[in-house]
Short mmCIF file of N, CA, C and O in Angstrom, two decimals:
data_model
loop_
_atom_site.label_atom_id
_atom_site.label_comp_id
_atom_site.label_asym_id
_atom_site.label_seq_id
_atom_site.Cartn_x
_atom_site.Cartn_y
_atom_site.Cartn_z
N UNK A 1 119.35 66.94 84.82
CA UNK A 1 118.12 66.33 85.29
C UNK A 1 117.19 66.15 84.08
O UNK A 1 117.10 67.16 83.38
N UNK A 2 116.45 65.03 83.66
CA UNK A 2 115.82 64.48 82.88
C UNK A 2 114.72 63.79 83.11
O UNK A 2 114.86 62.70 83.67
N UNK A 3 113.64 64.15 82.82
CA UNK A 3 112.33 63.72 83.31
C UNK A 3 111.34 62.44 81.85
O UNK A 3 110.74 62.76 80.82
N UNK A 4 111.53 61.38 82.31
CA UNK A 4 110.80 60.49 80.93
C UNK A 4 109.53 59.96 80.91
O UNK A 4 109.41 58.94 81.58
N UNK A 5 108.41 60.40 80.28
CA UNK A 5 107.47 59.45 80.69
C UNK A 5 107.35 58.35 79.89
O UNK A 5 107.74 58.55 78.73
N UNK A 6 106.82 56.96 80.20
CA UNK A 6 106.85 55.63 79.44
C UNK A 6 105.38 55.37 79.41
O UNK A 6 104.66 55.28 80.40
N UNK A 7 105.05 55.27 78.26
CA UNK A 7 103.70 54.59 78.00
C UNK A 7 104.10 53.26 77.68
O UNK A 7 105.10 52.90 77.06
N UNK A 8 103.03 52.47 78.28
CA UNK A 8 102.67 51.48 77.58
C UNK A 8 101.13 51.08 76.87
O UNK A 8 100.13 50.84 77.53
N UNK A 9 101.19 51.09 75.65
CA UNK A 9 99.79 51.56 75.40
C UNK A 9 98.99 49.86 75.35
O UNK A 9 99.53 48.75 75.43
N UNK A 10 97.54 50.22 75.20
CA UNK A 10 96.41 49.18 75.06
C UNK A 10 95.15 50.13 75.31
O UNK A 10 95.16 50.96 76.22
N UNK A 11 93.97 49.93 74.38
CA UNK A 11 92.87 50.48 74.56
C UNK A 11 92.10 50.27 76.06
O UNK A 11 91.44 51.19 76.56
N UNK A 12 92.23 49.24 76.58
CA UNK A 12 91.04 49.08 77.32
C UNK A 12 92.36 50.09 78.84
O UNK A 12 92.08 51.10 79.47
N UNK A 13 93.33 49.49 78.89
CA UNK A 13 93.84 49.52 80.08
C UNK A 13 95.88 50.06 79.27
O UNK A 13 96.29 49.30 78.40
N UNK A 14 96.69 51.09 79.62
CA UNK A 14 97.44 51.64 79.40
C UNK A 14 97.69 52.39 80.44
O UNK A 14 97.05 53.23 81.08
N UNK A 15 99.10 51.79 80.53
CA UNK A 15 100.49 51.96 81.85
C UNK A 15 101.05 52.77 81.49
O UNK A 15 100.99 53.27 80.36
N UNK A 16 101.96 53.16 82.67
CA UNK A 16 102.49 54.84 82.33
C UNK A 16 103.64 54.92 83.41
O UNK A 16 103.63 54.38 84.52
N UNK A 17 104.36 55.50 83.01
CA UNK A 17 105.73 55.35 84.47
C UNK A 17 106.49 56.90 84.02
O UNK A 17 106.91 57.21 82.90
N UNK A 18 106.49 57.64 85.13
CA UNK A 18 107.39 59.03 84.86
C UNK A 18 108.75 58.64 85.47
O UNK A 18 108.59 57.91 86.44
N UNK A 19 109.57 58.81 85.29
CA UNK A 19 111.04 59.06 86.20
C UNK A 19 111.54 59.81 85.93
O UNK A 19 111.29 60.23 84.80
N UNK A 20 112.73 60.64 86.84
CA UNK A 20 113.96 61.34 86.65
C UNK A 20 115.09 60.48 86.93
O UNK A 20 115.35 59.48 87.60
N UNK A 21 115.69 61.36 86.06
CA UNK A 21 117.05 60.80 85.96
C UNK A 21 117.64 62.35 86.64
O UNK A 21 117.23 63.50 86.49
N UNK A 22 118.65 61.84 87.32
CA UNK A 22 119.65 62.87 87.74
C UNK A 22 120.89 62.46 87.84
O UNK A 22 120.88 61.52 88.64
N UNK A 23 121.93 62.64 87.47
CA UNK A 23 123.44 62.51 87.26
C UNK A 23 123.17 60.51 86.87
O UNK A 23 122.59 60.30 85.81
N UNK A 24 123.48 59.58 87.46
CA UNK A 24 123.52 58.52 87.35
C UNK A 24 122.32 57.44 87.81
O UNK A 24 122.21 56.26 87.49
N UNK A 25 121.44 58.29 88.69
CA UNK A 25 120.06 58.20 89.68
C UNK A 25 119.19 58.05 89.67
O UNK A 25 118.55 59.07 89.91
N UNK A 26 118.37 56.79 89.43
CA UNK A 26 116.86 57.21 88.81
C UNK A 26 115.99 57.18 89.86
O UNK A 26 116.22 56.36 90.75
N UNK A 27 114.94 57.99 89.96
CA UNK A 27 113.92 58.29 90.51
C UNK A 27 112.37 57.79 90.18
O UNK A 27 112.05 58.63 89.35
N UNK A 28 111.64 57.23 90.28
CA UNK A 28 110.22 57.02 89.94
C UNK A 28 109.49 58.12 90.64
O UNK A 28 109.71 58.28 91.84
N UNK A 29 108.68 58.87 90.03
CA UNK A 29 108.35 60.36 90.00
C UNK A 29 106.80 59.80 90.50
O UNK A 29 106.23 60.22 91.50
N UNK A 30 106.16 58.61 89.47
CA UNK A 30 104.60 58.80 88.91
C UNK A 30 104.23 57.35 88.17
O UNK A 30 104.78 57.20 87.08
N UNK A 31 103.62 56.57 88.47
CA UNK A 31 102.97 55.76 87.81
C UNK A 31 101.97 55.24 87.91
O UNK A 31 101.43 55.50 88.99
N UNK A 32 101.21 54.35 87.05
CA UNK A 32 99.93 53.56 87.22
C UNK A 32 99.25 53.03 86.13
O UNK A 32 99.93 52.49 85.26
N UNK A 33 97.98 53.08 85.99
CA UNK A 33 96.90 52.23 84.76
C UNK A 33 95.87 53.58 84.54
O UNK A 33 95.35 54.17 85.49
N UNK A 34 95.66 53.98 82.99
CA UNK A 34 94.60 54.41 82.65
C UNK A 34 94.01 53.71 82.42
O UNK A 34 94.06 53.28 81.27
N UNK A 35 92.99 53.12 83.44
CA UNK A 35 91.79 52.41 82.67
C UNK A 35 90.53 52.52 81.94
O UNK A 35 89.92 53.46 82.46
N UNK A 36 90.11 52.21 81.36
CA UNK A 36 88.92 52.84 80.00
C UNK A 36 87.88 51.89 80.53
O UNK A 36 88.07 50.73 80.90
N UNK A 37 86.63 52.65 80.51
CA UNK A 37 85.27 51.44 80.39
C UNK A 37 85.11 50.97 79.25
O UNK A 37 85.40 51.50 78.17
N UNK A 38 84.60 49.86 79.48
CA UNK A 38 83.80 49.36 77.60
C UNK A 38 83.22 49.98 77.01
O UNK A 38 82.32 50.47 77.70
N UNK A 39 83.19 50.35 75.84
CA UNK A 39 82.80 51.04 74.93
C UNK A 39 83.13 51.30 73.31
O UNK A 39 83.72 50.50 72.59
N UNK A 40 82.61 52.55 72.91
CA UNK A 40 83.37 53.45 71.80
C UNK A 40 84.78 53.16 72.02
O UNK A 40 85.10 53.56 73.14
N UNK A 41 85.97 52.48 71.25
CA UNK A 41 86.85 52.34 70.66
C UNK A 41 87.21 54.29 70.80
O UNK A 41 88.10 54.61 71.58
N UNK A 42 86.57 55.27 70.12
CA UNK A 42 86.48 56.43 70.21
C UNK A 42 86.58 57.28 71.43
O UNK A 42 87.28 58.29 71.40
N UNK A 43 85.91 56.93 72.53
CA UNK A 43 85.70 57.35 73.75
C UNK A 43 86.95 57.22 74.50
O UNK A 43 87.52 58.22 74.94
N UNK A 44 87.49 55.78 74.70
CA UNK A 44 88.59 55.24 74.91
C UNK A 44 89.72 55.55 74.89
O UNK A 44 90.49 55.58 75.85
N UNK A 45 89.97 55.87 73.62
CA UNK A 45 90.95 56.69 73.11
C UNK A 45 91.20 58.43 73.56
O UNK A 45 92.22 59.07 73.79
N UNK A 46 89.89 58.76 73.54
CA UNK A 46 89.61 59.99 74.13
C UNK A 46 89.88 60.24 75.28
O UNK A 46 90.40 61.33 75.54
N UNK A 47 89.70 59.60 75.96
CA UNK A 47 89.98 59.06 77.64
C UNK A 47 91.12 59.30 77.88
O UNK A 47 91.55 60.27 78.52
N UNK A 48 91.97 58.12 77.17
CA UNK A 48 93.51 57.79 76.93
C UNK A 48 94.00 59.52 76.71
O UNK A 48 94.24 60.09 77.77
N UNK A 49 94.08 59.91 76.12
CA UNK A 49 94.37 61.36 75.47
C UNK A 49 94.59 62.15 76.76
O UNK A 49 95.60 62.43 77.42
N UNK A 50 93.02 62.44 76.90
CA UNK A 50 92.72 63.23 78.44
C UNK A 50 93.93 63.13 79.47
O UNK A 50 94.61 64.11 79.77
N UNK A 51 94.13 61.96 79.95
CA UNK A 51 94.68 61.58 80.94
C UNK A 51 96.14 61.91 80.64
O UNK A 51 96.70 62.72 81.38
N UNK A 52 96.98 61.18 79.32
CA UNK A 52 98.15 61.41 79.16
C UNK A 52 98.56 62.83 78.83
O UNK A 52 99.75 63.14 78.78
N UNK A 53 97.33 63.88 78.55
CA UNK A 53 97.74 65.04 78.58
C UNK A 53 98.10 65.83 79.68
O UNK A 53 98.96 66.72 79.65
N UNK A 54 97.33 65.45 80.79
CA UNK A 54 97.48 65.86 82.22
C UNK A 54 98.72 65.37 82.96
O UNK A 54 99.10 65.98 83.95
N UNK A 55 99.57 63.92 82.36
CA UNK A 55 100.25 63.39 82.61
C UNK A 55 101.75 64.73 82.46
O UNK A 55 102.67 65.11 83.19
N UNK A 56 101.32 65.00 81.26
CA UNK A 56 102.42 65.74 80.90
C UNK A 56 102.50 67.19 80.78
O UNK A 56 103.50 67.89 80.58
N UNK A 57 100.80 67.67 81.00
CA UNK A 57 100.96 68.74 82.25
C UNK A 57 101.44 69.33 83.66
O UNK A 57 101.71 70.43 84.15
N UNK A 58 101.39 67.54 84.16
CA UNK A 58 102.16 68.00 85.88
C UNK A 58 103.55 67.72 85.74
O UNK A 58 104.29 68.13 86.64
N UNK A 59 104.19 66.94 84.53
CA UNK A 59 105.11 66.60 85.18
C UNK A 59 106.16 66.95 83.94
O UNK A 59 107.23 66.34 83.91
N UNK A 60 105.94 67.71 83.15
CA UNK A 60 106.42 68.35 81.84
C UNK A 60 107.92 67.62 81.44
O UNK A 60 109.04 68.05 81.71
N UNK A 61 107.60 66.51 80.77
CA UNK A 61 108.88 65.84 80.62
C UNK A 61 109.62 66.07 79.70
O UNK A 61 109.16 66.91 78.92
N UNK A 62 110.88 65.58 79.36
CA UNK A 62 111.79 66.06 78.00
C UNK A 62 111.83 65.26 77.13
O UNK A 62 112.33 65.54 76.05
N UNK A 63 111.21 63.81 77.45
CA UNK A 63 111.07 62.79 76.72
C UNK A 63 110.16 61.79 77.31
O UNK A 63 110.04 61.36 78.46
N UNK A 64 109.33 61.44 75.76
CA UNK A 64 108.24 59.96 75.97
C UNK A 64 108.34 58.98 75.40
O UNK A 64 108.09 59.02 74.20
N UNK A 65 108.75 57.72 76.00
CA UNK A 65 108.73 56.73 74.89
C UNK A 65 107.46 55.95 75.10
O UNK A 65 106.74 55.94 76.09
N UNK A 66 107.34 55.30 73.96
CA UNK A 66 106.25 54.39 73.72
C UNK A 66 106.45 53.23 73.53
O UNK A 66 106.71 53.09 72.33
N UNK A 67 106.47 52.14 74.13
CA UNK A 67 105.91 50.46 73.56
C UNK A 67 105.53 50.14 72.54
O UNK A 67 104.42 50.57 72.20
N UNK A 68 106.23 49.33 71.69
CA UNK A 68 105.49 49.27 70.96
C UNK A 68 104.29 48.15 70.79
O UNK A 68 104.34 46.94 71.06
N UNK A 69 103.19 48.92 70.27
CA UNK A 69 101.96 47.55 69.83
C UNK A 69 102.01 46.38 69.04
O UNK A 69 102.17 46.45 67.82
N UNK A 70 101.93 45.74 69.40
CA UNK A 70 101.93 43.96 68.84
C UNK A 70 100.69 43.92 68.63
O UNK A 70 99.71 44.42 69.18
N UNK A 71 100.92 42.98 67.40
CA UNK A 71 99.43 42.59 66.78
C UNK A 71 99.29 40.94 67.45
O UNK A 71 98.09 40.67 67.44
N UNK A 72 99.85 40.13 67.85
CA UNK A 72 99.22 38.88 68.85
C UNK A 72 99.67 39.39 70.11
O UNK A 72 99.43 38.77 71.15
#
């Protein structure tokens, strides 16, 4: 059993998807949008943090991948 969370990052607004995997099986555990108000670039990020830490407080995964960021 294997638990993954997926970011997809962006300041204002950043997606997130947990699943398990079990033998051949996938499961969707957890997902949604951290959304950020306008602001501090700083705050935002801070936000972002907050949230994905709690993310991986409830649901203590064995692996995270990340998206990667594009510049266009």
């Amino acid at each position: 059993m294997v638990v993954v969370l997926g970011i997809d990052p962006g300041s204002a607004n950043t997606g997130y998807g947990v699943v398990l995997s079990r033998g051949g099986t996938l499961a969707a555990l957890d997902g949604g949008v951290i959304a950020t108000r306008p602001g501090p670039l700083e705050r935002r990020l801070a936000e972002i943090h907050t949230r994905v830490c709690d993310l991986i407080s409830k649901h203590r995964p064995e692996a995270v991948a990340v998206e990667e960021l594009n510049d266009s």
